[in-house]
């Protein structure tokens, strides 16, 4: 159940094993770090910072990364906020100076589908920023009132006009720097029909050897697709948990400049 | 990998199999529903509506369930909001009438640990509302800047003064009605030491037969602990995905009045 992938090595996809270790020295927390890898490859043009979806909310949710200083007013009473660490807490919050309410900010979930069809996977080329013209799995922000699976189905319909059935959870990938968590499900087409939705310019099935790894939109998609290929090779899909940590000093637009920490499987 | 639990039946814990079917008729979405169960048992006193954590943010995050009407002002410019469906979208949003920004609301993640020690699990008795005096796994809202695993470790430290190592992802349980998703990890104590944190009155290891199912704080904990017991009996922990849907017309304080939909495993 708990097993670090130790043997990925370098694949045709550019999935480069940089370093593997089992100590906890790479993390400031006490968390086990069974697998540690660093990827460095091509420079591309789209940050995860405003990534995750081709739905309009994504580009607009400028507070996704949780800059508490940007919260200047109370959304409930309109009073000005102060920025302090509340009593009994440890993090800076925006606190209303009139009604006293605290504006908490939390990470957002991005939900999507990895659709398998005839040994191929369905990708969408983005017709919107960020990452215009680059390829992604259909995915977007989860909404209140829906489950992650329902959200992934909805996003797939919106971006690829495809009706899908969710088969199993495949990956949870946290990106702490920008306050996002990707939840990706394996899915299959209910009918062999798809076409670009309003935010996609193309939708296409790719054989695993033909996935456009040089033109992917986000780090999360790079990781997800590589993990999937490795699982297919091993003959058994698993559930993967991991943390994508951007390498300090690198451009946010370089989707390959990150480490994958805490990689756990079940 | 994809396998619905069809044989849980009724256990000593009160985990009651009400109905199992594989059709999609229980859902308004096109999602596969391989396992459907309804639980109805004891009435207890704490709703999931403000649940999930013994950390102070939980009780304060009153907008967790995403009532867009409560957002009356823009948190960036202070302008009054209007409540409309923005162009190109489908859901009602709070839109600033001055700067035009949209205040999106998204589900929140609650992260926690199911700690195994000498064939027992660690539970905390809550010393705060909601669910004062009832038992829970250590868990709380995930913060921006941390991973889910780091958040689960932090919450365990805060609530049980316990240092843990995360072993594997165990469950993701969505509760659409209240806009929460629980992410629970299996973990182990790094040292055999724990004691109540400021928000707990007791911390105790329970043998599986002694888990206080009549005094659990939240539906999510009821589901998690039952899935864990079933996995232990089967000899193999898995990763579980599911959706907790409260039964219409029941009190939110009845933590057993729900269905578990979309139960998928890997």
Coordinates of C-alpha atoms in Angstrom, one line a residue:
Chain A
X1 CA 0.0 0.0 0.0
X2 CA 2.7 2.4 1.0
X3 CA 5.3 2.2 -1.7
X4 CA 7.5 4.8 -3.1
X5 CA 8.2 4.6 -6.8
X6 CA 11.9 4.0 -6.9
X7 CA 12.4 2.9 -10.4
X8 CA 10.9 5.4 -12.7
X9 CA 14.1 6.5 -14.2
X10 CA 14.0 8.5 -17.4
X11 CA 11.2 7.8 -19.8
X12 CA 10.5 8.9 -23.2
X13 CA 8.2 11.5 -21.8
X14 CA 11.0 13.5 -20.2
X15 CA 10.1 12.2 -16.7
X16 CA 13.5 12.6 -15.2
X17 CA 14.6 10.9 -12.0
X18 CA 16.9 13.4 -10.3
X19 CA 17.2 12.1 -6.9
X20 CA 15.5 9.5 -4.7
X21 CA 15.9 9.4 -1.0
X22 CA 13.9 8.2 2.0
X23 CA 15.1 10.6 4.7
X24 CA 13.0 13.5 5.9
X25 CA 15.7 16.0 5.3
X26 CA 14.0 17.6 2.4
X27 CA 11.1 18.8 4.4
X28 CA 10.7 21.1 7.3
X29 CA 7.9 19.0 8.6
X30 CA 8.0 15.7 10.3
X31 CA 6.4 14.1 7.4
X32 CA 7.8 11.0 5.8
X33 CA 9.3 11.6 2.4
X34 CA 9.6 8.2 0.8
X35 CA 10.2 9.5 -2.6
X36 CA 11.9 12.7 -3.7
X37 CA 12.4 13.7 -7.2
X38 CA 13.4 16.8 -9.0
X39 CA 12.5 17.5 -12.6
X40 CA 14.1 20.1 -14.8
X41 CA 13.4 20.2 -18.4
X42 CA 11.9 22.5 -21.0
X43 CA 10.8 26.0 -20.2
X44 CA 7.2 26.6 -21.0
X45 CA 4.9 29.4 -20.7
X46 CA 2.2 28.8 -18.2
X47 CA 2.2 29.0 -14.5
X48 CA 0.2 26.8 -12.2
X49 CA -0.4 30.0 -10.3
X50 CA -3.5 30.6 -12.2
X51 CA -3.9 27.2 -13.6
X52 CA -6.1 24.2 -13.1
X53 CA -9.0 24.7 -15.3
X54 CA -10.2 26.0 -18.5
X55 CA -13.4 27.3 -16.9
X56 CA -13.6 31.1 -16.4
X57 CA -13.4 31.0 -12.6
X58 CA -9.8 29.9 -12.8
X59 CA -8.4 32.9 -14.4
X60 CA -10.5 35.2 -12.1
X61 CA -9.7 33.6 -8.8
X62 CA -6.8 35.9 -8.2
X63 CA -6.8 35.2 -4.5
X64 CA -6.2 31.5 -5.0
X65 CA -2.8 31.7 -3.5
X66 CA -4.2 33.3 -0.4
X67 CA -2.5 36.7 -0.1
X68 CA -4.2 37.9 3.1
X69 CA -3.0 41.4 2.5
X70 CA -5.3 41.8 -0.5
X71 CA -8.3 41.4 1.7
X72 CA -9.0 45.0 2.7
X73 CA -12.7 44.9 3.5
X74 CA -15.1 42.6 5.3
X75 CA -17.4 40.9 2.8
X76 CA -20.1 40.6 5.4
X77 CA -20.4 44.1 6.8
X78 CA -18.1 46.2 4.6
X79 CA -15.8 47.3 7.4
X80 CA -12.1 47.8 6.9
X81 CA -9.9 44.9 7.9
X82 CA -6.7 44.7 9.9
X83 CA -4.1 42.1 9.4
X84 CA -3.0 40.3 12.5
X85 CA -2.6 36.9 14.1
X86 CA -5.8 36.2 16.0
X87 CA -5.6 35.1 19.6
X88 CA -5.0 31.4 19.8
X89 CA -3.9 31.1 16.2
X90 CA -0.6 31.1 14.4
X91 CA -1.3 32.6 11.0
X92 CA -1.9 36.2 9.8
X93 CA -5.5 36.7 9.0
X94 CA -7.7 39.6 7.7
X95 CA -9.9 40.6 10.7
X96 CA -12.8 43.0 10.3
X97 CA -12.3 46.1 12.6
X98 CA -16.1 46.6 12.8
X99 CA -17.7 43.2 13.2
X100 CA -14.6 41.2 14.2
X101 CA -15.2 38.4 11.7
X102 CA -12.1 36.7 10.3
X103 CA -11.8 36.1 6.5
X104 CA -10.2 32.7 6.3
X105 CA -8.6 31.6 3.1
X106 CA -8.2 28.0 2.2
X107 CA -6.8 25.9 -0.6
X108 CA -9.0 25.2 -3.6
X109 CA -9.7 21.9 -5.2
X110 CA -9.3 21.4 -8.9
X111 CA -11.1 18.4 -10.2
X112 CA -10.6 16.6 -13.5
X113 CA -10.7 13.4 -15.5
X114 CA -8.1 11.3 -17.1
X115 CA -10.2 9.6 -19.8
X116 CA -9.1 6.3 -21.2
X117 CA -10.4 5.3 -24.6
X118 CA -8.8 2.7 -26.9
X119 CA -5.5 2.9 -25.1
X120 CA -5.5 6.6 -25.6
X121 CA -6.2 9.6 -23.3
X122 CA -8.2 12.7 -24.1
X123 CA -6.6 16.1 -23.9
X124 CA -7.9 19.6 -24.5
X125 CA -6.0 22.4 -26.1
X126 CA -6.7 25.6 -24.1
X127 CA -8.3 28.5 -25.9
X128 CA -8.1 30.8 -22.9
X129 CA -5.3 32.1 -20.7
X130 CA -3.4 31.0 -18.7
X131 CA -1.6 28.5 -20.8
X132 CA -3.3 29.4 -24.0
X133 CA -2.6 26.9 -26.7
X134 CA -1.2 24.2 -24.4
X135 CA -2.7 20.8 -23.6
X136 CA -4.5 19.7 -20.4
X137 CA -6.8 17.1 -19.0
X138 CA -10.3 18.5 -18.6
X139 CA -10.3 20.0 -15.1
X140 CA -11.5 23.0 -13.2
X141 CA -12.4 24.3 -9.8
X142 CA -14.8 22.3 -7.7
X143 CA -18.0 24.1 -6.8
X144 CA -19.9 24.1 -3.5
X145 CA -22.8 21.7 -3.8
X146 CA -21.1 19.1 -5.9
X147 CA -18.8 16.2 -5.2
X148 CA -15.4 16.0 -6.6
X149 CA -16.6 13.3 -9.0
X150 CA -19.5 15.4 -10.1
X151 CA -17.3 18.4 -10.6
X152 CA -14.8 16.3 -12.7
X153 CA -17.7 15.1 -14.9
X154 CA -19.1 18.6 -15.2
X155 CA -15.7 20.1 -16.3
X156 CA -15.3 17.3 -18.8
X157 CA -18.6 18.1 -20.3
X158 CA -17.9 21.8 -20.4
X159 CA -14.4 21.6 -21.9
X160 CA -14.8 18.5 -24.2
X161 CA -18.5 18.0 -24.7
X162 CA -17.8 14.5 -23.5
X163 CA -20.1 12.4 -21.3
X164 CA -18.0 10.3 -19.0
X165 CA -18.3 7.8 -16.2
X166 CA -15.9 8.1 -13.3
X167 CA -14.1 4.8 -12.7
X168 CA -11.8 5.4 -9.8
X169 CA -9.8 8.1 -7.9
X170 CA -6.3 8.3 -9.5
X171 CA -4.3 11.2 -8.0
X172 CA -4.3 13.9 -5.4
X173 CA -1.6 16.4 -6.0
X174 CA -1.2 19.4 -3.7
X175 CA 0.6 22.6 -4.8
X176 CA 1.1 24.4 -1.5
X177 CA 2.7 27.5 -3.0
X178 CA -0.4 28.5 -4.8
X179 CA -3.0 26.9 -2.5
X180 CA -4.4 24.3 -5.0
X181 CA -5.0 20.6 -4.8
X182 CA -5.7 18.6 -7.9
X183 CA -8.1 15.6 -7.6
X184 CA -7.9 13.5 -10.8
X185 CA -10.2 10.6 -11.6
X186 CA -9.8 7.8 -14.1
X187 CA -12.9 7.9 -16.4
X188 CA -14.3 6.5 -19.6
X189 CA -16.4 7.9 -22.4
X190 CA -20.1 6.9 -22.2
X191 CA -20.3 7.5 -25.9
X192 CA -17.3 7.8 -28.3
X193 CA -18.1 11.5 -28.9
X194 CA -16.3 14.7 -27.9
X195 CA -15.6 18.1 -29.4
X196 CA -14.1 21.4 -28.1
X197 CA -16.2 23.3 -25.6
X198 CA -16.1 27.1 -25.6
X199 CA -12.7 27.2 -23.7
X200 CA -10.9 24.6 -25.9
X201 CA -9.7 24.9 -29.4
X202 CA -9.1 21.2 -29.9
X203 CA -9.9 17.9 -28.1
X204 CA -7.9 14.9 -29.2
X205 CA -7.2 11.3 -28.1
X206 CA -3.4 10.7 -27.7
X207 CA -1.7 7.3 -27.6
X208 CA 0.6 7.3 -24.6
X209 CA 3.7 7.5 -26.8
X210 CA 2.3 10.6 -28.5
X211 CA 1.3 12.7 -25.5
X212 CA 2.6 16.2 -26.1
X213 CA 4.8 16.5 -23.1
X214 CA 6.5 19.5 -24.6
X215 CA 3.2 21.4 -24.8
X216 CA 1.4 20.6 -21.5
X217 CA -0.3 23.4 -19.7
X218 CA 0.5 22.6 -16.0
X219 CA 2.9 20.8 -13.8
X220 CA 0.0 18.8 -12.3
X221 CA -0.8 17.4 -15.8
X222 CA 2.8 16.5 -16.4
X223 CA 2.9 14.6 -13.1
X224 CA -0.5 12.9 -13.6
X225 CA 0.2 11.7 -17.1
X226 CA 3.6 10.4 -16.2
X227 CA 2.2 8.5 -13.2
X228 CA -0.5 7.1 -15.4
X229 CA 2.0 5.9 -18.0
X230 CA 4.1 4.2 -15.3
X231 CA 1.0 2.5 -13.9
X232 CA -0.1 1.3 -17.3
X233 CA 3.4 -0.1 -17.9
X234 CA 3.2 -1.8 -14.5
X235 CA -0.2 -3.2 -15.4
X236 CA -2.0 -1.8 -12.4
X237 CA -3.4 1.7 -11.8
X238 CA -3.0 2.9 -8.2
X239 CA -4.1 5.9 -6.2
X240 CA -1.3 8.5 -5.9
X241 CA -0.8 11.2 -3.4
X242 CA 1.9 13.8 -3.8
X243 CA 3.0 17.4 -3.3
X244 CA 4.3 19.5 -6.2
X245 CA 6.8 21.9 -4.8
X246 CA 8.1 24.5 -7.2
X247 CA 11.9 24.9 -7.2
X248 CA 12.9 28.2 -5.6
X249 CA 14.3 30.6 -8.0
X250 CA 12.7 29.2 -11.1
X251 CA 10.2 30.8 -13.2
X252 CA 6.6 30.0 -12.4
X253 CA 6.1 29.4 -16.1
X254 CA 8.6 26.5 -16.1
X255 CA 6.2 23.7 -15.4
X256 CA 9.0 21.2 -15.1
X257 CA 10.9 23.0 -12.4
X258 CA 9.5 21.3 -9.3
X259 CA 10.0 18.4 -6.9
X260 CA 7.4 15.8 -6.2
X261 CA 7.4 15.2 -2.5
X262 CA 5.5 12.9 -0.2
X263 CA 4.7 10.5 -3.0
X264 CA 2.5 7.9 -1.5
X265 CA 0.4 5.2 -3.2
X266 CA -2.3 2.9 -2.2
Chain B
X1 CA -8.9 -1.3 -8.4
X2 CA -12.5 -0.2 -9.0
X3 CA -14.5 -2.2 -6.7
X4 CA -17.6 -1.4 -4.7
X5 CA -18.0 -2.8 -1.3
X6 CA -21.0 -5.0 -1.7
X7 CA -20.7 -7.1 1.4
X8 CA -20.3 -4.8 4.4
X9 CA -23.6 -5.8 5.8
X10 CA -24.3 -4.9 9.4
X11 CA -21.4 -4.8 11.8
X12 CA -21.1 -4.4 15.5
X13 CA -20.4 -0.8 14.9
X14 CA -23.8 0.0 13.7
X15 CA -22.7 0.2 10.0
X16 CA -26.0 -0.7 8.4
X17 CA -26.3 -1.8 4.9
X18 CA -29.6 -0.4 3.8
X19 CA -29.6 -0.8 0.1
X20 CA -27.0 -1.6 -2.6
X21 CA -27.5 -1.0 -6.2
X22 CA -25.4 -0.2 -9.3
X23 CA -27.8 2.0 -11.3
X24 CA -27.4 5.7 -11.5
X25 CA -30.9 6.5 -10.5
X26 CA -29.9 7.8 -7.1
X27 CA -28.0 10.7 -8.6
X28 CA -29.0 13.6 -10.8
X29 CA -25.6 13.4 -12.5
X30 CA -24.3 10.9 -14.9
X31 CA -21.9 9.5 -12.4
X32 CA -21.5 5.9 -11.7
X33 CA -22.9 4.9 -8.4
X34 CA -21.5 1.5 -7.7
X35 CA -22.4 1.4 -4.1
X36 CA -25.3 3.0 -2.4
X37 CA -26.1 2.8 1.3
X38 CA -28.3 4.5 3.7
X39 CA -27.6 4.7 7.3
X40 CA -30.1 5.5 10.0
X41 CA -29.3 5.0 13.6
X42 CA -28.9 7.0 16.7
X43 CA -29.6 10.7 16.9
X44 CA -26.7 12.7 18.1
X45 CA -25.9 16.2 18.6
X46 CA -23.5 17.6 16.2
X47 CA -23.8 18.6 12.6
X48 CA -21.2 18.3 10.0
X49 CA -22.3 21.8 9.0
X50 CA -19.7 23.4 11.2
X51 CA -17.7 20.3 11.7
X52 CA -14.4 18.9 10.6
X53 CA -11.9 20.2 13.0
X54 CA -11.2 21.1 16.5
X55 CA -9.2 24.0 15.4
X56 CA -10.7 27.4 15.9
X57 CA -11.1 28.3 12.3
X58 CA -13.7 25.6 11.9
X59 CA -16.3 27.1 14.1
X60 CA -15.7 30.5 12.7
X61 CA -15.8 29.7 9.0
X62 CA -19.5 30.3 8.8
X63 CA -19.4 30.7 5.1
X64 CA -18.2 27.2 4.6
X65 CA -21.3 26.0 2.9
X66 CA -21.1 28.9 0.5
X67 CA -24.2 31.1 0.9
X68 CA -23.4 33.6 -1.8
X69 CA -26.2 35.9 -0.4
X70 CA -24.1 36.5 2.7
X71 CA -21.4 38.2 0.7
X72 CA -22.6 41.8 0.7
X73 CA -19.4 43.7 0.1
X74 CA -16.2 43.3 -2.1
X75 CA -13.3 42.3 0.1
X76 CA -10.9 44.0 -2.3
X77 CA -12.5 47.4 -2.8
X78 CA -15.3 47.5 -0.3
X79 CA -18.0 48.2 -2.9
X80 CA -21.4 46.6 -2.5
X81 CA -22.1 43.4 -4.3
X82 CA -25.0 42.3 -6.5
X83 CA -26.0 38.6 -6.8
X84 CA -26.2 37.4 -10.4
X85 CA -25.2 34.7 -12.7
X86 CA -22.1 36.2 -14.6
X87 CA -22.0 36.0 -18.3
X88 CA -20.8 32.6 -19.5
X89 CA -21.3 31.0 -16.1
X90 CA -24.2 29.0 -14.6
X91 CA -24.1 29.7 -10.9
X92 CA -25.1 32.7 -8.9
X93 CA -22.2 34.7 -7.7
X94 CA -21.5 37.8 -5.6
X95 CA -20.2 40.5 -8.1
X96 CA -18.8 43.8 -7.0
X97 CA -20.8 46.7 -8.4
X98 CA -17.8 49.0 -8.3
X99 CA -14.7 47.0 -9.4
X100 CA -16.6 44.1 -11.0
X101 CA -14.6 41.3 -9.3
X102 CA -16.4 38.1 -8.5
X103 CA -16.2 36.6 -5.0
X104 CA -16.0 32.8 -5.8
X105 CA -16.6 30.4 -3.0
X106 CA -15.3 26.9 -3.2
X107 CA -15.4 23.8 -1.0
X108 CA -12.9 23.5 1.8
X109 CA -10.6 20.6 2.6
X110 CA -10.5 19.1 6.1
X111 CA -7.4 17.0 6.7
X112 CA -6.8 14.5 9.4
X113 CA -5.1 11.4 10.6
X114 CA -6.3 7.9 11.4
X115 CA -3.5 6.8 13.7
X116 CA -2.8 3.1 14.2
X117 CA -1.0 2.0 17.4
X118 CA -0.9 -1.5 18.8
X119 CA -4.1 -2.4 16.9
X120 CA -5.9 0.6 18.3
X121 CA -6.8 4.0 16.9
X122 CA -6.4 7.4 18.5
X123 CA -9.4 9.6 19.1
X124 CA -9.9 13.0 20.6
X125 CA -12.8 14.2 22.7
X126 CA -13.8 17.7 21.6
X127 CA -13.6 20.4 24.2
X128 CA -15.1 23.0 21.8
X129 CA -18.3 23.4 19.8
X130 CA -19.6 22.0 17.5
X131 CA -19.9 18.5 18.8
X132 CA -18.6 19.3 22.3
X133 CA -17.8 16.1 24.2
X134 CA -17.9 13.8 21.2
X135 CA -15.1 11.8 19.7
X136 CA -13.3 12.5 16.5
X137 CA -10.1 11.8 14.6
X138 CA -7.7 14.7 14.8
X139 CA -8.6 16.8 11.8
X140 CA -9.1 20.4 10.7
X141 CA -9.1 22.8 7.8
X142 CA -6.1 22.7 5.5
X143 CA -4.3 26.0 5.2
X144 CA -2.8 27.7 2.2
X145 CA 0.9 27.0 2.1
X146 CA 0.8 23.5 3.4
X147 CA 0.1 20.1 1.8
X148 CA -2.8 17.9 2.9
X149 CA -0.3 15.6 4.6
X150 CA 1.4 18.5 6.4
X151 CA -2.0 19.8 7.5
X152 CA -3.0 16.5 8.9
X153 CA 0.3 16.2 10.8
X154 CA -0.2 19.8 12.1
X155 CA -3.8 19.2 13.3
X156 CA -2.7 16.0 15.1
X157 CA 0.0 17.9 16.9
X158 CA -2.4 20.7 17.8
X159 CA -5.2 18.4 19.0
X160 CA -3.4 15.4 20.5
X161 CA 0.2 16.6 21.1
X162 CA 1.2 13.6 19.0
X163 CA 4.0 13.5 16.5
X164 CA 3.0 11.3 13.6
X165 CA 4.3 10.0 10.4
X166 CA 1.9 9.8 7.5
X167 CA 1.8 6.3 5.9
X168 CA -0.7 6.5 3.1
X169 CA -3.8 8.3 1.9
X170 CA -6.9 6.5 3.2
X171 CA -10.1 8.3 2.3
X172 CA -11.6 11.3 0.5
X173 CA -15.1 12.0 1.6
X174 CA -17.0 14.8 0.0
X175 CA -20.0 16.4 1.7
X176 CA -21.5 18.6 -1.0
X177 CA -24.3 20.0 1.1
X178 CA -21.9 21.9 3.4
X179 CA -19.0 22.4 0.9
X180 CA -16.5 20.2 2.7
X181 CA -14.1 17.5 1.6
X182 CA -12.4 15.3 4.2
X183 CA -8.9 13.9 3.3
X184 CA -7.9 11.3 5.9
X185 CA -4.4 9.7 6.0
X186 CA -3.3 6.5 7.8
X187 CA -0.5 7.5 10.2
X188 CA 1.6 6.1 13.0
X189 CA 3.0 7.7 16.2
X190 CA 6.6 8.6 16.0
X191 CA 6.8 8.3 19.8
X192 CA 4.2 6.6 21.9
X193 CA 3.2 9.9 23.5
X194 CA 0.0 12.0 23.2
X195 CA -2.1 14.2 25.4
X196 CA -5.0 16.5 25.0
X197 CA -4.3 19.8 23.1
X198 CA -6.2 23.0 24.0
X199 CA -9.3 21.9 22.1
X200 CA -9.5 18.4 23.4
X201 CA -10.6 17.2 26.8
X202 CA -9.2 13.6 26.3
X203 CA -7.2 11.7 23.8
X204 CA -7.4 7.9 24.0
X205 CA -6.4 4.8 22.0
X206 CA -9.4 2.6 21.3
X207 CA -9.4 -1.1 20.2
X208 CA -11.5 -1.5 17.1
X209 CA -14.3 -3.2 19.1
X210 CA -14.3 -0.4 21.6
X211 CA -14.7 2.6 19.3
X212 CA -17.4 4.8 20.7
X213 CA -19.7 4.8 17.7
X214 CA -22.5 6.2 19.7
X215 CA -20.5 9.2 20.6
X216 CA -18.8 10.2 17.4
X217 CA -18.7 13.8 16.4
X218 CA -19.3 13.7 12.6
X219 CA -20.7 11.6 9.8
X220 CA -17.3 11.7 8.2
X221 CA -15.7 10.0 11.2
X222 CA -18.4 7.4 11.3
X223 CA -17.7 6.5 7.7
X224 CA -14.0 6.6 8.0
X225 CA -13.8 4.4 11.0
X226 CA -16.2 1.9 9.5
X227 CA -14.3 1.7 6.3
X228 CA -11.1 1.2 8.3
X229 CA -12.6 -1.6 10.3
X230 CA -13.8 -3.4 7.1
X231 CA -10.3 -3.0 5.6
X232 CA -8.6 -4.4 8.7
X233 CA -10.9 -7.4 8.6
X234 CA -10.1 -7.9 4.9
X235 CA -6.4 -7.6 5.7
X236 CA -5.7 -4.8 3.3
X237 CA -6.2 -1.1 3.6
X238 CA -7.3 0.6 0.5
X239 CA -8.0 4.2 -0.7
X240 CA -11.6 5.1 -0.5
X241 CA -13.5 7.8 -2.3
X242 CA -17.1 8.6 -1.5
X243 CA -19.8 11.2 -1.1
X244 CA -21.7 11.7 2.1
X245 CA -25.2 12.9 1.2
X246 CA -27.4 13.9 4.1
X247 CA -30.9 12.4 3.9
X248 CA -33.4 15.1 3.1
X249 CA -35.7 16.0 6.0
X250 CA -33.4 14.7 8.7
X251 CA -31.8 16.8 11.3
X252 CA -28.3 18.0 10.5
X253 CA -27.4 16.8 14.0
X254 CA -28.2 13.2 13.2
X255 CA -24.8 12.1 12.0
X256 CA -26.1 8.7 10.9
X257 CA -28.8 10.0 8.6
X258 CA -26.9 10.0 5.3
X259 CA -26.2 8.0 2.2
X260 CA -22.7 7.1 1.0
X261 CA -22.7 7.5 -2.7
X262 CA -20.1 7.0 -5.4
X263 CA -18.1 4.7 -3.2
X264 CA -15.0 3.9 -5.2
X265 CA -11.8 2.2 -4.1
X266 CA -8.3 1.8 -5.4

